[in-house]
mmCIF file of C-alpha atoms in Angstrom:
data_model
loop_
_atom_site.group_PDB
_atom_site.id
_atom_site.type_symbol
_atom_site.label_atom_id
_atom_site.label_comp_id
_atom_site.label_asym_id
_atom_site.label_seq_id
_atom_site.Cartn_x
_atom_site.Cartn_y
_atom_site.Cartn_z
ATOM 1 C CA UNK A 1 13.690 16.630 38.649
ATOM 2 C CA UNK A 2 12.434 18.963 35.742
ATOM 3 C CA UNK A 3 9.871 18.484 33.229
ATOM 4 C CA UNK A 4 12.266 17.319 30.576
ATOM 5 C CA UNK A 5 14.082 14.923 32.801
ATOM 6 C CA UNK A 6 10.501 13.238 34.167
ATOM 7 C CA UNK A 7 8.943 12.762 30.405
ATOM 8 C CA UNK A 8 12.829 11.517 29.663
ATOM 9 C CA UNK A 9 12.618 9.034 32.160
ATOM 10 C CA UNK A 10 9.073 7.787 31.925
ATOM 11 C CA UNK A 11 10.158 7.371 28.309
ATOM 12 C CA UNK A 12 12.562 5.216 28.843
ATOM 13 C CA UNK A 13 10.755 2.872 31.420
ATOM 14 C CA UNK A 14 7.773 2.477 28.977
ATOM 15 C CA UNK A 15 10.507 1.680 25.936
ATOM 16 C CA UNK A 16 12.419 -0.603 28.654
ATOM 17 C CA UNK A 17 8.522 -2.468 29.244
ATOM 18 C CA UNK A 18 8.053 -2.466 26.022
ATOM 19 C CA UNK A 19 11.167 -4.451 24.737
ATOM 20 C CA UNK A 20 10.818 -6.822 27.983
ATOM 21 C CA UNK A 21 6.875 -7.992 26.522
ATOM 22 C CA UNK A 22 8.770 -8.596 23.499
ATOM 23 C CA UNK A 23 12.274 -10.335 24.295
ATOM 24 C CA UNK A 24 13.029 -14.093 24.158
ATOM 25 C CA UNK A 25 12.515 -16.574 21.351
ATOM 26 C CA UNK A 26 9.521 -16.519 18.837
ATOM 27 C CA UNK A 27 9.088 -17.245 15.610
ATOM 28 C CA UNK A 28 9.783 -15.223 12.306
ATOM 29 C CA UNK A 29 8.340 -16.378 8.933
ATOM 30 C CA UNK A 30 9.693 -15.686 5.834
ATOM 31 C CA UNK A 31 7.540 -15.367 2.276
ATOM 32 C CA UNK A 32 9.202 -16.905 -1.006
ATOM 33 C CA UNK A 33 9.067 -16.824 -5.006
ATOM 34 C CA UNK A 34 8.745 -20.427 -5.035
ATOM 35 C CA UNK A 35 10.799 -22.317 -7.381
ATOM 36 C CA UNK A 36 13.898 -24.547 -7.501
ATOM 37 C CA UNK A 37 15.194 -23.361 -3.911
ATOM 38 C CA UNK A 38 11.979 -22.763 -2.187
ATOM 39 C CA UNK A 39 8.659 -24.157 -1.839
ATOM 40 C CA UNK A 40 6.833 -21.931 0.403
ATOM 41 C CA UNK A 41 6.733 -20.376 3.655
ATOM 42 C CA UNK A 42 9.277 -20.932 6.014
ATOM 43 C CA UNK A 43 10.055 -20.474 9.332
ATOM 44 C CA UNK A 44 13.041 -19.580 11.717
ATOM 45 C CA UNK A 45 13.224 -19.123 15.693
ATOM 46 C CA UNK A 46 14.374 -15.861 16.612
ATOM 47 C CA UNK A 47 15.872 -14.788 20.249
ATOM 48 C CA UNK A 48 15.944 -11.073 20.135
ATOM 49 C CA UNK A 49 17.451 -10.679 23.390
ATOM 50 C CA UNK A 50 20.790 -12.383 21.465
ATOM 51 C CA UNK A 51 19.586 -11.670 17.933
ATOM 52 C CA UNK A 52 20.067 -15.377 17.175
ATOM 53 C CA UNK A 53 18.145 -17.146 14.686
ATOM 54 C CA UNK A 54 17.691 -20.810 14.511
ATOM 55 C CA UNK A 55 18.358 -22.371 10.469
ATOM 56 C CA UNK A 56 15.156 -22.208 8.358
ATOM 57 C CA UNK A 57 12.542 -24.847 8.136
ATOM 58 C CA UNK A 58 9.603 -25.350 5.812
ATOM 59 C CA UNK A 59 6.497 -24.076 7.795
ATOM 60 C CA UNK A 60 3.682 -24.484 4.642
ATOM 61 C CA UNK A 61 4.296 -25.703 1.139
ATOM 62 C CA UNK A 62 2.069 -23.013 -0.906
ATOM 63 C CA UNK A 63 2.784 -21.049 -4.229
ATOM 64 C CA UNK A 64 4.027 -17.692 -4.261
ATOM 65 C CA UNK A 65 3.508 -16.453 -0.649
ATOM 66 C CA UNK A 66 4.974 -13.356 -1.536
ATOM 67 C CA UNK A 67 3.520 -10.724 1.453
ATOM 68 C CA UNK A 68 2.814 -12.583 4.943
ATOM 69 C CA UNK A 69 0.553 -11.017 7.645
ATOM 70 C CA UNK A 70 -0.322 -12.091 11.379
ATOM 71 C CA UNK A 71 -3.640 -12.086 13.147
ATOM 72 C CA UNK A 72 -3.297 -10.231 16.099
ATOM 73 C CA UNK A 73 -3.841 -12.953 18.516
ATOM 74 C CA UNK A 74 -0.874 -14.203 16.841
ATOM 75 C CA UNK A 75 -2.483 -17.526 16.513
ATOM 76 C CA UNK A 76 -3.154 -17.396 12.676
ATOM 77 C CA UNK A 77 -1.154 -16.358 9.849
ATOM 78 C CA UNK A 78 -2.268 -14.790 6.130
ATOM 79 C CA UNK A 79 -0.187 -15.493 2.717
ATOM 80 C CA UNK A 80 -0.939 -13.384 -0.752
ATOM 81 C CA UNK A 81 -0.317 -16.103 -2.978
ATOM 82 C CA UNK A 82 1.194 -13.970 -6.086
ATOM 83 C CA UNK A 83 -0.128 -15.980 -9.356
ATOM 84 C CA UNK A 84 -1.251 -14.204 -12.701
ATOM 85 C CA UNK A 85 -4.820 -16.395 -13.637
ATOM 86 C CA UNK A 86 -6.861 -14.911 -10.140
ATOM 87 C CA UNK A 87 -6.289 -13.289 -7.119
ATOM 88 C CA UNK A 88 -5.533 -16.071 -4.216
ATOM 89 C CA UNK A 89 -4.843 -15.727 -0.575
ATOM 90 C CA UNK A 90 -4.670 -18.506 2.035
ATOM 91 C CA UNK A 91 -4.830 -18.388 5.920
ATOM 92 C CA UNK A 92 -2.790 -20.715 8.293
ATOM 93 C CA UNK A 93 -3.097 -21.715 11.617
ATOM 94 C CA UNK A 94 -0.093 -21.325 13.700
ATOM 95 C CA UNK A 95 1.665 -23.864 16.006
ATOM 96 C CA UNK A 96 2.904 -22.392 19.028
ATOM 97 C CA UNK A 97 5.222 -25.098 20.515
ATOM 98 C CA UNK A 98 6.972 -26.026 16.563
ATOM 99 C CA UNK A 99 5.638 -22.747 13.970
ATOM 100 C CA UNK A 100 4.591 -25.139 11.861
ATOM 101 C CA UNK A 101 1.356 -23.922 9.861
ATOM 102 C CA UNK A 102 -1.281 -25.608 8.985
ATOM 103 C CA UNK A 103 -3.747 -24.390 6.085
ATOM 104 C CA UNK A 104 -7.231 -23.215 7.149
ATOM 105 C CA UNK A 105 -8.290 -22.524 3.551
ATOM 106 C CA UNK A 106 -7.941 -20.571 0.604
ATOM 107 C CA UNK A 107 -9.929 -17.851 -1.316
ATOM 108 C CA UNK A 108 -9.218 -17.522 -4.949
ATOM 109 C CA UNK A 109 -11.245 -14.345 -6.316
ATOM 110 C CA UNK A 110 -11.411 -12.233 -9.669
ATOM 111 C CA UNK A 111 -8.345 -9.836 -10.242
ATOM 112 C CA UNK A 112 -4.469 -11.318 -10.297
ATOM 113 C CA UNK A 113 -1.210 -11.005 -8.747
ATOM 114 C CA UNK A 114 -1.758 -10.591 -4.672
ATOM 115 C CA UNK A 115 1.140 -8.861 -3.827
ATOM 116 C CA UNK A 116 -0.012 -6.335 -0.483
ATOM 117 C CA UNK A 117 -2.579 -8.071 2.409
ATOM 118 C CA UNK A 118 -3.004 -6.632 5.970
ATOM 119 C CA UNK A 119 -5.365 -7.493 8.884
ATOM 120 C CA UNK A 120 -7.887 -4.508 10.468
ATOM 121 C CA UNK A 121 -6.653 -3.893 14.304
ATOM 122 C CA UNK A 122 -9.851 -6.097 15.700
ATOM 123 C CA UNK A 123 -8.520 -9.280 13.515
ATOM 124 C CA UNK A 124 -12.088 -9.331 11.311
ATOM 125 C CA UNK A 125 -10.843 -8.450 8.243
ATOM 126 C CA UNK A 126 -7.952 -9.336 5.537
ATOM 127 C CA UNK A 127 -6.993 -6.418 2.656
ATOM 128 C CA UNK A 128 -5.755 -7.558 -0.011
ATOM 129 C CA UNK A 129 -3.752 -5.731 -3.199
ATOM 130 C CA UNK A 130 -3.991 -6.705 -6.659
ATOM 131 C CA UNK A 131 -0.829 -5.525 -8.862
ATOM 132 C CA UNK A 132 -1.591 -7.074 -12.106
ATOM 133 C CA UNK A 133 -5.514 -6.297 -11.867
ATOM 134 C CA UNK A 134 -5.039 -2.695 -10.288
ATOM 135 C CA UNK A 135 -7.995 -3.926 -7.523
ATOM 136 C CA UNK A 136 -8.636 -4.239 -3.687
ATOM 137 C CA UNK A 137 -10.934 -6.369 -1.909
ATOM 138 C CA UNK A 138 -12.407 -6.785 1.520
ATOM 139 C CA UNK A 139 -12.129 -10.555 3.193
ATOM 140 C CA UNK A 140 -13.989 -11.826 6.730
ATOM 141 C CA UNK A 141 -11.992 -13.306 9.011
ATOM 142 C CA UNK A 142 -13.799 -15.748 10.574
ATOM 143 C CA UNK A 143 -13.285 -16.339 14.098
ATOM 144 C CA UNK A 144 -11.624 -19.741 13.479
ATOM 145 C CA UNK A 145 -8.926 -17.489 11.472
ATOM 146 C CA UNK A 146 -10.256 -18.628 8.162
ATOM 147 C CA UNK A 147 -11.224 -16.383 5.565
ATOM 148 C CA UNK A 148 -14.419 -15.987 3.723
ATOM 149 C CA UNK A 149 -15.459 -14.907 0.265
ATOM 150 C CA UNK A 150 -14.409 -11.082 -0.123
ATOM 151 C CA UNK A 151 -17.567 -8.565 0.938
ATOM 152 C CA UNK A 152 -16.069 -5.966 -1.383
ATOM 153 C CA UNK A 153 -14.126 -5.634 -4.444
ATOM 154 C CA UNK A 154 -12.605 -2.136 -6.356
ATOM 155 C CA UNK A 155 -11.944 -1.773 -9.422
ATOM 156 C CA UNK A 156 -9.271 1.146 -10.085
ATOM 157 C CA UNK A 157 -9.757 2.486 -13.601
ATOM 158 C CA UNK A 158 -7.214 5.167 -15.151
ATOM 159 C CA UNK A 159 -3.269 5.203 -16.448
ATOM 160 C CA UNK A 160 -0.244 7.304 -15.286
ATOM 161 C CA UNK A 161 2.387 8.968 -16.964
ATOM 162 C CA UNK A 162 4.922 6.358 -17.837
ATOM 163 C CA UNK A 163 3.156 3.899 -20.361
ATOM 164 C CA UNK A 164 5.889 1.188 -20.217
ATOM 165 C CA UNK A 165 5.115 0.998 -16.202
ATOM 166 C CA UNK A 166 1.623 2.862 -16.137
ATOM 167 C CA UNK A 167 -0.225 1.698 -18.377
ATOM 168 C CA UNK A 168 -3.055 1.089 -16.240
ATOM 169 C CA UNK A 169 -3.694 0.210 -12.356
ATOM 170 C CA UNK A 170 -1.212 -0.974 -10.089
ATOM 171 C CA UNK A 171 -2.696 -1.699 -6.590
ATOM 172 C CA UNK A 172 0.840 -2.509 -4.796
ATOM 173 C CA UNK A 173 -0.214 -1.821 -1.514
ATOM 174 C CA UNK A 174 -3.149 -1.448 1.403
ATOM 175 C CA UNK A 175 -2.971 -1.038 5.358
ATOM 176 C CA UNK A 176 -5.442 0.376 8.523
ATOM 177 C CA UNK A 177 -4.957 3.591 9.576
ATOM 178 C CA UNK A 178 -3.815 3.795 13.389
ATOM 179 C CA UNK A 179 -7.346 3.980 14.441
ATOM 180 C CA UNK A 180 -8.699 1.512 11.904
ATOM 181 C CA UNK A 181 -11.328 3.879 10.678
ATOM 182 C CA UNK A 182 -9.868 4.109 6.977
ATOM 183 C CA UNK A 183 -7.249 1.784 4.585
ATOM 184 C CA UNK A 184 -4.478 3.299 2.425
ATOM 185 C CA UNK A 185 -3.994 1.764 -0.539
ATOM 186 C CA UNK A 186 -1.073 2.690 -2.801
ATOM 187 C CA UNK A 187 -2.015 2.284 -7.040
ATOM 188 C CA UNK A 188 1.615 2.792 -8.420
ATOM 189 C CA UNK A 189 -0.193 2.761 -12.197
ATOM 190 C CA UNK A 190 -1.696 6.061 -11.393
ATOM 191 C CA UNK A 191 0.339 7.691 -8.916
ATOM 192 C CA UNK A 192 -2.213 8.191 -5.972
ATOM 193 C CA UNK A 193 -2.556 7.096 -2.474
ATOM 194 C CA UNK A 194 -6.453 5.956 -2.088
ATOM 195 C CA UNK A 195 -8.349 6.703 0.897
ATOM 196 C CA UNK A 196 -10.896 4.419 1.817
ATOM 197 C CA UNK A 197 -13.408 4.395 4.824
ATOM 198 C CA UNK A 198 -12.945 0.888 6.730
ATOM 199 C CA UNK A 199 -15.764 -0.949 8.378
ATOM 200 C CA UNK A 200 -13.752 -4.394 9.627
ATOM 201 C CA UNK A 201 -17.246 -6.102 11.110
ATOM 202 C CA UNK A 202 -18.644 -6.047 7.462
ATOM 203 C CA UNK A 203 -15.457 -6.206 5.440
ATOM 204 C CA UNK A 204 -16.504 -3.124 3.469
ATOM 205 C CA UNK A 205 -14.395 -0.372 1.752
ATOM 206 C CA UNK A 206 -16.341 2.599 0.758
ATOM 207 C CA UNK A 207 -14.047 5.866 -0.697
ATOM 208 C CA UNK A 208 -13.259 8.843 1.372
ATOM 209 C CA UNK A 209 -13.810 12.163 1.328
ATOM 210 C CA UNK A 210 -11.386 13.048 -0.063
ATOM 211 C CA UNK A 211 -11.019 9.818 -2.188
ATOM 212 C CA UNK A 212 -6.963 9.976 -2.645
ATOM 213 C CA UNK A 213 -3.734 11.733 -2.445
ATOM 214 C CA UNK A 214 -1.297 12.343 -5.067
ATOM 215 C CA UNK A 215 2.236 12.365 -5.769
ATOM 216 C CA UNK A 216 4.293 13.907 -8.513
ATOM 217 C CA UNK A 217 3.646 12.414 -12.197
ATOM 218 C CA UNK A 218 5.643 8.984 -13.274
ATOM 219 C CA UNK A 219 6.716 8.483 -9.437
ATOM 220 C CA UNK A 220 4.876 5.548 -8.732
ATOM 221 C CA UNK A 221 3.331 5.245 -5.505
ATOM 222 C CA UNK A 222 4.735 1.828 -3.738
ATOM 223 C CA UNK A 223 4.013 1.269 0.023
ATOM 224 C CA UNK A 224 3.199 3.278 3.096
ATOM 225 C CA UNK A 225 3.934 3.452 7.034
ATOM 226 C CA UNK A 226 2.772 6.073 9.517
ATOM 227 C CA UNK A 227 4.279 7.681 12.523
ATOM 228 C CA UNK A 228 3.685 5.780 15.703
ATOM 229 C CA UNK A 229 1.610 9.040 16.653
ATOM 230 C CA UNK A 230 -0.368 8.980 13.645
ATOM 231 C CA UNK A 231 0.161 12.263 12.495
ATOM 232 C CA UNK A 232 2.183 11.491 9.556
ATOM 233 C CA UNK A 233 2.346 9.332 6.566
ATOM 234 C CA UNK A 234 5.820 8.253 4.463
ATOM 235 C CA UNK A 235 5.182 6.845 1.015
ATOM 236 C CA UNK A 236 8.018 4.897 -0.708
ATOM 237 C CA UNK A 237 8.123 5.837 -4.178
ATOM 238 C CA UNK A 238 9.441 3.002 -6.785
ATOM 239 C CA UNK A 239 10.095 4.339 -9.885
ATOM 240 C CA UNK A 240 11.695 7.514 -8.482
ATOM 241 C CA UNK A 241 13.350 6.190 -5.903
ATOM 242 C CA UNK A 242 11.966 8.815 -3.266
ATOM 243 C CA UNK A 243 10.011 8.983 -0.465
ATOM 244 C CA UNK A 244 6.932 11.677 0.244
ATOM 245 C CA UNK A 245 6.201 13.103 3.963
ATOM 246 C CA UNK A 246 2.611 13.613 4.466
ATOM 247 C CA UNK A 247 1.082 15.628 7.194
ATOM 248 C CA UNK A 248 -2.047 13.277 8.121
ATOM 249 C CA UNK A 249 -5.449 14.626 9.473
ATOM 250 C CA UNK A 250 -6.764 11.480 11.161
ATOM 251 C CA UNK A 251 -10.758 13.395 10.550
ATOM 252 C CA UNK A 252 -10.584 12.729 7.152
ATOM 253 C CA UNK A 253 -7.527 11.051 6.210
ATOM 254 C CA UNK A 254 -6.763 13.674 4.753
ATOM 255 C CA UNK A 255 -2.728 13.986 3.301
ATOM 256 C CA UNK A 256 -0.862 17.301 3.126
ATOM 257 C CA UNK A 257 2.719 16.815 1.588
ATOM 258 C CA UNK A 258 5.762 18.556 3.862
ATOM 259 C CA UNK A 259 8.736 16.976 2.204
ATOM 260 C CA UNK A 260 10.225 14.601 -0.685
ATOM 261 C CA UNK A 261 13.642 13.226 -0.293
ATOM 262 C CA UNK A 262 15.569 10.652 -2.346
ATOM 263 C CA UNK A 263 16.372 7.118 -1.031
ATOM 264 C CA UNK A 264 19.576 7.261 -3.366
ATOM 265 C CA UNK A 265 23.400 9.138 -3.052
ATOM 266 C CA UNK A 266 23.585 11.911 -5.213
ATOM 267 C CA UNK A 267 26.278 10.678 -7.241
ATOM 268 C CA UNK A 268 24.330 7.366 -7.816
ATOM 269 C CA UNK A 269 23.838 6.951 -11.907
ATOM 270 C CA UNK A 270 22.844 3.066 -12.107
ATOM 271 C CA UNK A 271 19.346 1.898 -12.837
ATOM 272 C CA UNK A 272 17.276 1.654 -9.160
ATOM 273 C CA UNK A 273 13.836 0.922 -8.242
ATOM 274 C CA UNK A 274 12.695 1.461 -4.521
ATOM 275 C CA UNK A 275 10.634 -1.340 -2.675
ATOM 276 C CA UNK A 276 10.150 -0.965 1.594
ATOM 277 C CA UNK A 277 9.762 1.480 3.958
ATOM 278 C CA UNK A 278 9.486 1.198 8.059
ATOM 279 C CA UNK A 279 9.298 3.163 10.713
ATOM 280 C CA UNK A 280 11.142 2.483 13.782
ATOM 281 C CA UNK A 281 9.467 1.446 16.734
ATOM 282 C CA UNK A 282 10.592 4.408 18.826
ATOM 283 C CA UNK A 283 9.313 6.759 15.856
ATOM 284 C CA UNK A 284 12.819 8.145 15.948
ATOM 285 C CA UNK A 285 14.073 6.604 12.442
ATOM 286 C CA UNK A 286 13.053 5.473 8.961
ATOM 287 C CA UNK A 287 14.240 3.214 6.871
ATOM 288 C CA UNK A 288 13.789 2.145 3.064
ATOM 289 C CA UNK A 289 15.275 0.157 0.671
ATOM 290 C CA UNK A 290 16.782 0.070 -2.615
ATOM 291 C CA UNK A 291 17.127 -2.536 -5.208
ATOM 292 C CA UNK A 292 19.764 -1.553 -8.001
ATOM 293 C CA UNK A 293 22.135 0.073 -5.271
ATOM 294 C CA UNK A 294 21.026 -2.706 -2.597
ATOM 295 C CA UNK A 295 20.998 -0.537 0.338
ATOM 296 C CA UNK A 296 18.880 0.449 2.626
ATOM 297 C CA UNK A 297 18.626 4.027 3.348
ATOM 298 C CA UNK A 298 18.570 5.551 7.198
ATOM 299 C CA UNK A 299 16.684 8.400 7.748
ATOM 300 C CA UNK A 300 16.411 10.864 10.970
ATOM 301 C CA UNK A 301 12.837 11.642 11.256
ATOM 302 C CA UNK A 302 11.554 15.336 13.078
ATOM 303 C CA UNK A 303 8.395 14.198 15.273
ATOM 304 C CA UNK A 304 7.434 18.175 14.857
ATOM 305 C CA UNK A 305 7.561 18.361 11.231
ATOM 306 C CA UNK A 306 7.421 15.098 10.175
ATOM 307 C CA UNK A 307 10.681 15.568 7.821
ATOM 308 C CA UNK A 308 13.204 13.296 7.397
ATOM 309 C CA UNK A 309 17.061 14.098 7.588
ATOM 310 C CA UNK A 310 19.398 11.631 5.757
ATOM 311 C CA UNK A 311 21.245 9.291 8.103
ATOM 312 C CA UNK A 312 23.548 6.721 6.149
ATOM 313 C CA UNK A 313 23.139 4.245 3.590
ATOM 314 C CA UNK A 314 23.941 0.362 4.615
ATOM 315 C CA UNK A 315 24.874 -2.364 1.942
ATOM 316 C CA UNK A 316 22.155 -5.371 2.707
ATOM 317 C CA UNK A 317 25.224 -7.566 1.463
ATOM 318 C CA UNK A 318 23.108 -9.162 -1.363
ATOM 319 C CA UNK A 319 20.918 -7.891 -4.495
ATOM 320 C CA UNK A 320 17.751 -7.056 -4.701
ATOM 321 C CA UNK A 321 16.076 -6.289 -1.361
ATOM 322 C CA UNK A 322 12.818 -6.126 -1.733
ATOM 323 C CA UNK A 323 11.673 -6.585 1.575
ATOM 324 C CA UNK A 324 12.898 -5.653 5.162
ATOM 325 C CA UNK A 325 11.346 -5.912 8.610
ATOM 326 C CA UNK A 326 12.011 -4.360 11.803
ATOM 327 C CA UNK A 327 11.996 -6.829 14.833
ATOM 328 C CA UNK A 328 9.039 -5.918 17.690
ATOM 329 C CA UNK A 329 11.674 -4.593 19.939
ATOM 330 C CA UNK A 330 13.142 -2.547 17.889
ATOM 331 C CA UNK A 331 16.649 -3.752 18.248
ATOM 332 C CA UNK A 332 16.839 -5.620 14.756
ATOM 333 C CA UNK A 333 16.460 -5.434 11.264
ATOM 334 C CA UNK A 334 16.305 -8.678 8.665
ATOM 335 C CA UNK A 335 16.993 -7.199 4.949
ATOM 336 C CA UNK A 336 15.670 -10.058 2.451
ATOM 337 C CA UNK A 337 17.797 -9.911 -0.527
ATOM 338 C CA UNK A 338 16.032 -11.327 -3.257
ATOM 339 C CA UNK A 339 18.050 -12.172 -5.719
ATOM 340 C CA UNK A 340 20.754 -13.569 -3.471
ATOM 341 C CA UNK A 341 18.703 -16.011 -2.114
ATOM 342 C CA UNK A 342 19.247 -14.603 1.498
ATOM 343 C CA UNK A 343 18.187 -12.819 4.271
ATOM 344 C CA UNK A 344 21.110 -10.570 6.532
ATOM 345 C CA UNK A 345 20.718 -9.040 9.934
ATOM 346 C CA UNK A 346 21.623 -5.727 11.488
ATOM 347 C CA UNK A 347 21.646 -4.560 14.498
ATOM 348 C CA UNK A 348 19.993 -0.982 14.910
ATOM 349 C CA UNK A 349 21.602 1.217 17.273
ATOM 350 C CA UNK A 350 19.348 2.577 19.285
ATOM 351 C CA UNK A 351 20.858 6.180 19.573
ATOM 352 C CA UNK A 352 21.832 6.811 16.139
ATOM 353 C CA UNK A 353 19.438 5.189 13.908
ATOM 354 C CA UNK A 354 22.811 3.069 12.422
ATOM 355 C CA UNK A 355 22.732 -0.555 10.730
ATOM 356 C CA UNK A 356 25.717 -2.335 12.008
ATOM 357 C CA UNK A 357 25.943 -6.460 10.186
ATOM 358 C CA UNK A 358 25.421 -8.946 13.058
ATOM 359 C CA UNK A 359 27.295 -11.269 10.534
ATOM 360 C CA UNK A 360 24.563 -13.493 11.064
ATOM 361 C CA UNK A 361 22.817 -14.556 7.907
ATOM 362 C CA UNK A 362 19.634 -17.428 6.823
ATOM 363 C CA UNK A 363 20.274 -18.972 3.288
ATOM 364 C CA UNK A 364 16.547 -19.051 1.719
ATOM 365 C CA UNK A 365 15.350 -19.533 -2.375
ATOM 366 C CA UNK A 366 14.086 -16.150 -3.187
ATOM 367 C CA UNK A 367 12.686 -14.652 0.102
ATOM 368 C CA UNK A 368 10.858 -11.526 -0.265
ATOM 369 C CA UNK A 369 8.667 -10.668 3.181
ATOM 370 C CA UNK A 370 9.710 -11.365 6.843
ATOM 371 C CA UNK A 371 7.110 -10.961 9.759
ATOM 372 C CA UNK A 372 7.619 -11.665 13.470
ATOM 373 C CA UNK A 373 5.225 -13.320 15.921
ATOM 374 C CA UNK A 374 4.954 -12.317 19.320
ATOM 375 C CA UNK A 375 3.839 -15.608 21.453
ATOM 376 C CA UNK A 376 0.998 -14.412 23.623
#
């Protein structure tokens, strides 16, 4: 056997391990508006060997859990509670037998509107974005899985070049780097990705060296996700509706653009604003989505280069997709359409990157974020 064939084959018995931790039946939560049709976070069991999903069920009555996150013991569970009047997020134990939560506590803060949180790789520390305030802050995660009051808080200052959507800050986003050492944090209010240097035993955020990234003038900067080998960074741009390759220097964090592509068809005139991206589990594919032509957009992606070749565009079968998630073995993706009060899955084909409907489909009030618990 050659080279080629050996790595090939390796490849495929580590992907093959991989799905097998993974496959069987575990919870998937879904984050709401709340309002007339939903009242929190709720909660459905999911058999990705099948791709079938037991109906719904109320897992937490809380207000706004717009962006979920797990622990990574996958024994707790982390809710930015979007409100205007202070920045709130609330952690959740989870059941293992039922995935019913049940509320540690809750840390209301200065700043408004938490709409981005992520845990640090070692499971000490919650990030947490602030739209409406344009901030970040820094929470301990106790070992109980409750939080504590935030160690650090940022301030961004500054405007961007559309003043009906950039007036001032936007904080719309924050996650680890692969090797926790820094956090990203995308300010769509002044077009920059932040770099900040990480330390998750003291919940602190001090600014890198350099301190941010850019991207082009009125773009506005909306989440991130890196290559499974680290050495790239995709930003999902809202207002343009495009997505920025970054070459990533893990030293510094440092962010070298390669490539910006558009998440839309060219013949697309209608009014769009993009919202998720994802990577693919395999690294092989990337996927974003648009709300306005309700798609989401399938991308080839070059491990060499890091650039991204246009795959297909798939209907999410509802309006307004703001969020979408990518199962742990890599065999699904759940679009959550907004505005349509429901949540569609695809199956991804492995090969070609393609979304095919499953036909399968969870009725939910307003469901914006989807995350999926592997029981350990």
């Amino acid at each position: 056997m050659n080279s080629k064939r050996l790595v090939l084959a390796i490849t495929t018995i580590l992907v093959g391990m991989a799905v097998n931790i993974f496959a069987g039946e575990s919870p998937v939560y879904f984050g709401t508006y709340t309002d007339a049709k939903s009242k929190g976070i709720y909660v459905s069991q999911f058999d990705s060997t099948t791709g079938r999903l037991s109906a719904p069920e109320l897992a937490a009555e809380t207000k706004n859990p717009t962006f979920l996150a797990v622990h990574p013991s996958g024994r707790y569970l982390y809710a930015a509670n979007e409100v205007n009047d202070a920045s709130a997020v609330s952690a959740f134990a989870i059941d293992a037998k039922s995935g019913k939560l049940t509320l540690l506590n809750q840390q209301t803060f200065s700043g408004s509107g938490a709409c981005h949180i992520s845990v640090d790789a070692t499971g000490k520390c919650l990030l947490v974005a602030n739209y409406n305030s344009g901030s970040i802050a820094a929470l301990p995660i106790h070992d109980d899985g409750s939080l504590g009051e935030p160690k650090t808080m940022i301030q961004h200052t500054g405007s961007g070049a559309n003043p009906a959507r950039q007036a001032g800050p936007h904080a719309h986003f924050i996650l680890p780097s692969p090797d926790n050492r820094f956090a990203l944090n995308c300010d769509l209010g002044l077009d920059k990705i932040f770099v900040y240097r990480l330390d998750a035993d003291a919940a602190k955020l001090s600014p890198g060296d350099p301190p941010f990234a850019t991207v082009a003038p009125g773009f506005g900067p909306r989440h991130l996700t890196f290559s499974p080998d680290g050495k790239f960074v995709y930003v999902i741009n809202e207002m343009a509706s495009t997505i920025n390759a970054f070459a990533y220097d893990k030293k510094n964090a440092t962010m070298t653009e390669v490539q910006t592509i558009s998440t839309l068809p060219e013949n697309f005139s209608g009014n769009n604003t993009a919202a998720e991206i994802a990577m693919h589990p395999s690294g092989k594919f990337l996927y974003a989505s648009n709300r306005g032509h309700d798609s989401i957009a399938s991308f080839a992606v070059n491990k060499k280069s890091g650039k991204l070749t246009f795959i297909e565009h798939q209907s999410t079968q509802g309006r307004t997709p703001r969020h979408f998630a990518i199962d742990l073995t890599g065999h699904w993706l759940f679009a959550e359409n907004q505005a349509s009060d429901s949540v569609v899955i695809f199956a991804i084909n492995s090969h070609t990157g393609k979304l095919k409907p499953t036909g399968q489909s969870l009725s939910i009030g307003s469901p914006v974020c989807a995350v999926f618990v592997n029981k350990k």
